[in-house]
CSV table of C-alpha atoms in Angstrom, one decimal:
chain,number,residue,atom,x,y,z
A,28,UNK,CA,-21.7,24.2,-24.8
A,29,UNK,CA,-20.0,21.8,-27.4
A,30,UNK,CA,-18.5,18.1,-26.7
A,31,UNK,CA,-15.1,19.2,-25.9
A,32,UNK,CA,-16.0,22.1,-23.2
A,33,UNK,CA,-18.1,19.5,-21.9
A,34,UNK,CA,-15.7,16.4,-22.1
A,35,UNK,CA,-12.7,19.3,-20.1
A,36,UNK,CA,-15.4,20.2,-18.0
A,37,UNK,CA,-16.3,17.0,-16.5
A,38,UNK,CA,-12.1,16.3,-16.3
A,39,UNK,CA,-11.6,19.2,-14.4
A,40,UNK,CA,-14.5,18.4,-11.8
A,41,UNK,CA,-13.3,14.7,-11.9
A,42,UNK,CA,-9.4,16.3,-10.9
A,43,UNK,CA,-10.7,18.4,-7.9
A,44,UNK,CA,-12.9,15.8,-6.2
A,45,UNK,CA,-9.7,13.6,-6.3
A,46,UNK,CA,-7.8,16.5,-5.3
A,47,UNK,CA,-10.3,17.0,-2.2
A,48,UNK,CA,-11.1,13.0,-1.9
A,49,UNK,CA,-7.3,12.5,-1.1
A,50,UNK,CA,-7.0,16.0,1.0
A,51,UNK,CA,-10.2,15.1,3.5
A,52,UNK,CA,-9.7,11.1,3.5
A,53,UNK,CA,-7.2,9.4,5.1
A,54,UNK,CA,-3.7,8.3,2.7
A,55,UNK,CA,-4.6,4.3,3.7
A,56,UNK,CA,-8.3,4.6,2.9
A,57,UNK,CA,-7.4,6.3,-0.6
A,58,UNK,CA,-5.4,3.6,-1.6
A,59,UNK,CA,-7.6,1.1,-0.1
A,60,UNK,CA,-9.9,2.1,-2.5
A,61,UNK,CA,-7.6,2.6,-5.4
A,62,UNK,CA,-6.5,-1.2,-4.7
A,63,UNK,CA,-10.5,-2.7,-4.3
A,64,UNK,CA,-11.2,-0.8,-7.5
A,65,UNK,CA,-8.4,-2.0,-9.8
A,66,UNK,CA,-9.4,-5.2,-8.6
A,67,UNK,CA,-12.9,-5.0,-8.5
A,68,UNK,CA,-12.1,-3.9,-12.2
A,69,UNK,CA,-10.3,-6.6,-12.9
A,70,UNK,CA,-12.1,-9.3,-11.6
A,71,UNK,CA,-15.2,-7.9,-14.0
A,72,UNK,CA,-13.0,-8.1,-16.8
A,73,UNK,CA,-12.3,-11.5,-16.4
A,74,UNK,CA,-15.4,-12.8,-15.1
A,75,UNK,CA,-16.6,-11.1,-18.8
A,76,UNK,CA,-14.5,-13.4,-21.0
A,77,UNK,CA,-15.9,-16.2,-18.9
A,78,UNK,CA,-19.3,-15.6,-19.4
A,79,UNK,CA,-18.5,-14.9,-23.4
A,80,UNK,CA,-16.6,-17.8,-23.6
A,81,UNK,CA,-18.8,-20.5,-22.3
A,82,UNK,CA,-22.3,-19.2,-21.6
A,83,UNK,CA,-22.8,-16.4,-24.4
A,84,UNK,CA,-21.0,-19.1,-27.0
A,85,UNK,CA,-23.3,-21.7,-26.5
């Protein structure tokens, strides 16, 4: 298999867990979990130019 079938093939298995995540889970618990990610991601992100800015600059 080459890059691309593999890069479509792990997009279209990423699409039907969502798909079947959302169908099987409750609508407040998906986007409960959409909200603590995003922030979770967030939170990293910053907490990264933190540690670049005064402990990896040192």
């Amino acid at each position: 298999m080459s890059k691309k079938q593999i890069f479509w093939l792990i997009v279209v298995l990423v699409v039907v867990a969502s798909i079947v995540f959302v169908k099987v889970v409750p609508v407040w618990s998906s986007l409960v979990g959409v909200v603590s990610f995003v922030a979770g991601c967030m939170v990293t992100w910053r907490v990264k130019i933190l540690y670049d800015k005064y402990i990896k600059g040192k």
